[in-house]
CSV table of C-alpha atoms and ligand atoms in Angstrom, one decimal:
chain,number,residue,atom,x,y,z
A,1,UNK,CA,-26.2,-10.8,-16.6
A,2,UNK,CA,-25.4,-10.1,-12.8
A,3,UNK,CA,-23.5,-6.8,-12.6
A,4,UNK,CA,-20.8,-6.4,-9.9
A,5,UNK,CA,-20.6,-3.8,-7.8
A,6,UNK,CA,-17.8,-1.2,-8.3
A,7,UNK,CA,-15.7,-0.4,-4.5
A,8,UNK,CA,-14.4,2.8,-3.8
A,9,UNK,CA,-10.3,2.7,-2.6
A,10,UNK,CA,-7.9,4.9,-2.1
A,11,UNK,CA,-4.0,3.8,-1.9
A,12,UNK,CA,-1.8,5.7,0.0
A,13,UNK,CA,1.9,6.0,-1.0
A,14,UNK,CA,5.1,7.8,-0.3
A,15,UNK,CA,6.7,7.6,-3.2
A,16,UNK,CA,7.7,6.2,-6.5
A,17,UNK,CA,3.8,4.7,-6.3
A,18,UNK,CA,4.8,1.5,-8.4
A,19,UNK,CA,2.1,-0.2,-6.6
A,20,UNK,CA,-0.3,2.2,-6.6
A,21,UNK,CA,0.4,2.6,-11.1
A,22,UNK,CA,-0.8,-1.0,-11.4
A,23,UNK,CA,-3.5,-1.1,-8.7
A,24,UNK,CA,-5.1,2.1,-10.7
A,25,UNK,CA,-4.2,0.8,-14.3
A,26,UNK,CA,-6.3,-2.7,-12.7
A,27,UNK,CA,-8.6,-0.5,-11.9
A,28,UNK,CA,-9.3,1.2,-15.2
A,29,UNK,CA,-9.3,-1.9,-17.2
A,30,UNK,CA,-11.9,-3.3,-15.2
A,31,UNK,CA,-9.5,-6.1,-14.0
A,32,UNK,CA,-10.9,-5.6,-10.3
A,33,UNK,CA,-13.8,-4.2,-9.2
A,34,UNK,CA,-12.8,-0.9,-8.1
A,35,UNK,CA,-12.3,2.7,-8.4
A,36,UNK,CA,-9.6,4.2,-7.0
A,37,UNK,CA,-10.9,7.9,-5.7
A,38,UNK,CA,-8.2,9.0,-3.8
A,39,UNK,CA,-4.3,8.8,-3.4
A,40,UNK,CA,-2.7,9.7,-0.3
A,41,UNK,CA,0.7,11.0,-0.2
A,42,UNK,CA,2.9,12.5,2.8
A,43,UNK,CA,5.4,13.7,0.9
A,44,UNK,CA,4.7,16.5,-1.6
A,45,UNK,CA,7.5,16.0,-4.1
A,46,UNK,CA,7.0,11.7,-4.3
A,47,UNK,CA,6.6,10.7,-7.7
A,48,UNK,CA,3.3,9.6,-6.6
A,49,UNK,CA,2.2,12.8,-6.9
A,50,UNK,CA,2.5,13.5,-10.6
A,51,UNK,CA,1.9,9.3,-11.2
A,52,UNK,CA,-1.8,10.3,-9.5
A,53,UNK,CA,-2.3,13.5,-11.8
A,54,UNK,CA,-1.5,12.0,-15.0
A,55,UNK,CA,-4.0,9.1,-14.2
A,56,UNK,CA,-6.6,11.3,-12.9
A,57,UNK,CA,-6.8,10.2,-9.6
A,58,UNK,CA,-7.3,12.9,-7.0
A,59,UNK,CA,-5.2,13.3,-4.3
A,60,UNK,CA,-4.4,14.5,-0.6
A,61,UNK,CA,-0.9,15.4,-0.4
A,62,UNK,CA,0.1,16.7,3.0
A,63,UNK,CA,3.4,16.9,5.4
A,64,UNK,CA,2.6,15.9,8.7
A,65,UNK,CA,5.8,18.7,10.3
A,66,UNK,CA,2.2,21.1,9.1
A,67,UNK,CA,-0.2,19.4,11.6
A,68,UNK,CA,0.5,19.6,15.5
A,69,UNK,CA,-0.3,15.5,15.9
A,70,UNK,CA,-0.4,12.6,14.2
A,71,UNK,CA,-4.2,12.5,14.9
A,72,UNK,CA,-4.7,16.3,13.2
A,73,UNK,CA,-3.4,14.7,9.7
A,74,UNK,CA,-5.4,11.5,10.0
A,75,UNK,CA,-8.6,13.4,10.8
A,76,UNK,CA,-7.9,15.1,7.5
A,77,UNK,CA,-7.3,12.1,5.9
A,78,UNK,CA,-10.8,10.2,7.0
A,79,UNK,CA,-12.4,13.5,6.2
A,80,UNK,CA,-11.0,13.4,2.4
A,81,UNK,CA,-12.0,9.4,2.3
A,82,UNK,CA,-15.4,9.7,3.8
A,83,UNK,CA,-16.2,12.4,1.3
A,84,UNK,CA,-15.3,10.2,-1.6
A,85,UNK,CA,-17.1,7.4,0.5
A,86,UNK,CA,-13.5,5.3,0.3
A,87,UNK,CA,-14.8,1.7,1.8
A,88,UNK,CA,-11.0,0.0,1.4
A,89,UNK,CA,-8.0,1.6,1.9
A,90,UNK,CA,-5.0,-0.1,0.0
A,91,UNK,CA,-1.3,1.2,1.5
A,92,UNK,CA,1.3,0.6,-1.0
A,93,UNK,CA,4.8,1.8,0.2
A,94,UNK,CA,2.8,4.8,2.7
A,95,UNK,CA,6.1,4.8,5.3
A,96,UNK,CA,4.1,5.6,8.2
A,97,UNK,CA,2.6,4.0,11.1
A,98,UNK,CA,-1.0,4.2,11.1
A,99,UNK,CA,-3.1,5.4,14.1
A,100,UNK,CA,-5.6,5.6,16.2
A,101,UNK,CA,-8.1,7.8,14.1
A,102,UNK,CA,-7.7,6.0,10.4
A,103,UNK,CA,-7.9,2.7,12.3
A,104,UNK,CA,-10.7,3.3,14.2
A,105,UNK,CA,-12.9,5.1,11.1
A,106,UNK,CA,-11.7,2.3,8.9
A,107,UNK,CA,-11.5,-1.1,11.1
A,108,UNK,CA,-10.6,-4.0,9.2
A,109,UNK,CA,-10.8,-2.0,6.0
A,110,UNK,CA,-7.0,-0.9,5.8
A,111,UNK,CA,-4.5,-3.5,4.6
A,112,UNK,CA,-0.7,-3.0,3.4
A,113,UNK,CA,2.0,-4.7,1.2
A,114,UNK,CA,5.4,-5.6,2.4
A,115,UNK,CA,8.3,-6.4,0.5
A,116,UNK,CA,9.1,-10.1,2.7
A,117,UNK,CA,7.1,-12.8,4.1
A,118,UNK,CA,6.0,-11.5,7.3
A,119,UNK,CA,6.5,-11.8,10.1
A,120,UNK,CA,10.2,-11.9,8.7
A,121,UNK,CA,11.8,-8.8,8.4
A,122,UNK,CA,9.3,-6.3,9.1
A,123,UNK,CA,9.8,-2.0,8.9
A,124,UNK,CA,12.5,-0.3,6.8
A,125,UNK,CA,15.0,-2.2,4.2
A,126,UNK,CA,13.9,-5.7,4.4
A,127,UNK,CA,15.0,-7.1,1.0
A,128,UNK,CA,18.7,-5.9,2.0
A,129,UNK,CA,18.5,-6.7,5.7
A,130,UNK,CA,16.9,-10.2,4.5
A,131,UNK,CA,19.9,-10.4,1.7
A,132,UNK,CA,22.4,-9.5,4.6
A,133,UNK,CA,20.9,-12.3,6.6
A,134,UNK,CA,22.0,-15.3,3.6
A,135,UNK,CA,17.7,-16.0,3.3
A,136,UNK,CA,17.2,-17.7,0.1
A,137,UNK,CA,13.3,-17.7,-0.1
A,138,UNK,CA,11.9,-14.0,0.0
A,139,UNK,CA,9.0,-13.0,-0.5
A,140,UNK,CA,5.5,-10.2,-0.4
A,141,UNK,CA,3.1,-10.4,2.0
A,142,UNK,CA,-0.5,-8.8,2.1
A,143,UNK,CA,-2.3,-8.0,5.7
A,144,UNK,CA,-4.5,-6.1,7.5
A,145,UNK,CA,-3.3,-3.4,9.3
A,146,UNK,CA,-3.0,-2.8,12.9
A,147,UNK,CA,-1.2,0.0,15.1
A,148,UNK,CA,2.2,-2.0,15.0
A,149,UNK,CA,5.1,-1.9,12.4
A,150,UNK,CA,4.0,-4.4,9.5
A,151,UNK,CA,1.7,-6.0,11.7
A,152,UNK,CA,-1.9,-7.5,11.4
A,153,UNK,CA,-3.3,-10.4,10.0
A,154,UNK,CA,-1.9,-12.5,7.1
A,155,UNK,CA,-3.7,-12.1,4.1
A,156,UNK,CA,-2.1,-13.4,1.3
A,157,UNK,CA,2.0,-14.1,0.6
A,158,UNK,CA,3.8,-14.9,-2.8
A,159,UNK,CA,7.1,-16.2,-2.0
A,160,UNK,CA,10.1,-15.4,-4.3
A,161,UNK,CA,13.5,-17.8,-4.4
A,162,UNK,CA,16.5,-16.3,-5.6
A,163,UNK,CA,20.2,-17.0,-4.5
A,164,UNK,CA,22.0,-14.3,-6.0
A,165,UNK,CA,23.8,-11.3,-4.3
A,166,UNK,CA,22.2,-8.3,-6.8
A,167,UNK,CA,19.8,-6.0,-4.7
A,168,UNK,CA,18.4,-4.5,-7.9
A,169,UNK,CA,17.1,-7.8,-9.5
A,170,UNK,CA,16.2,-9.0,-6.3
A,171,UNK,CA,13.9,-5.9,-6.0
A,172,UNK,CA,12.4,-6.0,-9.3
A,173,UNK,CA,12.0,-9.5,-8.7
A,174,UNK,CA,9.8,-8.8,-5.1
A,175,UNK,CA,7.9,-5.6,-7.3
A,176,UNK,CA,7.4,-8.1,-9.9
A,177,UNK,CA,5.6,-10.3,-7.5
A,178,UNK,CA,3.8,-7.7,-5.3
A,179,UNK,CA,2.2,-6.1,-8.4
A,180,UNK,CA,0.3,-9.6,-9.4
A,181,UNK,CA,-0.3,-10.3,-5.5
A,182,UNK,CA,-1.7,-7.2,-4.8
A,183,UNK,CA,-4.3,-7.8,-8.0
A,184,UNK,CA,-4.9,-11.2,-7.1
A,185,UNK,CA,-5.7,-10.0,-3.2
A,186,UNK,CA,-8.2,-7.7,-4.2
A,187,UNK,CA,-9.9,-9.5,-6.8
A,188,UNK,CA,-10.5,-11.7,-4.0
A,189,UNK,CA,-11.5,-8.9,-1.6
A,190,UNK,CA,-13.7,-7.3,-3.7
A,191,UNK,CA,-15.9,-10.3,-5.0
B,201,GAR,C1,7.0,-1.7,-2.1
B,201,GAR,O1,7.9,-2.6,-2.3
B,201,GAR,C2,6.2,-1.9,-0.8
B,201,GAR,O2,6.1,-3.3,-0.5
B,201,GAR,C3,7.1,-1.3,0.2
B,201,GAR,O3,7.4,-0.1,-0.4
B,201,GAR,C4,7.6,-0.3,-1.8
B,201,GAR,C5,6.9,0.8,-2.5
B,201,GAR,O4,7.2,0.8,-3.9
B,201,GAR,N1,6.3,-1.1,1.5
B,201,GAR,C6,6.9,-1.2,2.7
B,201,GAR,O5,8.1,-1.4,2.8
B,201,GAR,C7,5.9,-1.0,3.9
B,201,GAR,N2,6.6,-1.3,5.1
B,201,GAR,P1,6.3,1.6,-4.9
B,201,GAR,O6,6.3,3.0,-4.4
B,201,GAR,O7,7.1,1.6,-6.2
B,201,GAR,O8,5.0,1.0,-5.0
């Protein structure tokens, strides 16, 4: 029987780490072909945190006010993946833009989740700015990353109708979806 080979991610989150539960449980289960080494976290009292602890994942926690630049903290960061030889890094709900020295050290191998079909409402609050806006179709997208704000290459999107005014069923709605997209994605990826 042909074995499959098992890939190394990390996910990097900034808190509640929904995404990053189900991408780890996947994991476990053997329902994708990975093993999640690391979890990255900029804020040291997310949820994340503890999620990543009682699953046994190791983590990097850090606050970037501790590092003079941007560039100091992502050093760090490729430092902790490289020793845990991380080949795919998985961003689910990290709230920061991503620079020069993870995107260079890991080119083509970063991708993110965002809660509306891209390029629609990129950055902060989409599901309410897209609810403010009377949009009927929302949606999840999956893409590579690149130095801008939600931008990069389509990967994969699930689209999600729903005409009612409630932001909290919306939401669980769009986490509903991005938790079986973000499987599916890297199920694909990681043939
Ligand atoms: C998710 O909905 C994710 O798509 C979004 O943050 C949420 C994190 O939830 N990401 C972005 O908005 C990126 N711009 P979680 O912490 O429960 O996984």
């Amino acid at each position: 029987m042909a074995t499959q080979s098992i890939h190394k991610i990390a996910v990097f989150a900034s808190g509640y780490g929904s995404n990053f539960e189900v991408i780890a449980r996947a994991a476990q289960a053997g329902e994708i072909a990975a093993e999640v080494v690391l979890m990255v976290c900029d804020k040291p009292s997310a949820r994340v945190c503890s999620l990543a602890d009682a699953m046994g994942v190791d983590k990097f926690v850090f606050s970037a006010k501790e590092y003079p630049s941007k560039a100091d903290y992502e050093r760090e960061i490729v430092s902790q993946c490289r020793e845990r030889e991380v080949e795919l890094i998985c961003l689910a709900g990290y709230m920061r833009l991503v620079g020069e020295e993870l995107l260079n050290a890991y080119k083509g191998c970063i991708i993110n989740i965002h809660p509306s079909l891209l390029p629609a409402f990129p950055g902060v609050n989409p599901l309410e700015r897209a609810m403010e806006y009377g949009v009927k179709v929302y949606g999840a997208t999956i893409h590579y990353v690149d130095e801008t704000l939600d931008g990069g290459k389509i990967i994969a999107q699930q689209a999600v109708t729903y005409e009612g005014d409630d932001i909290e069923v919306l939401t669980a709605l769009i986490h509903e979806a991005e938790y079986k997209l973000y499987i599916n994605t890297l199920q694909k990826l990681l043939k």
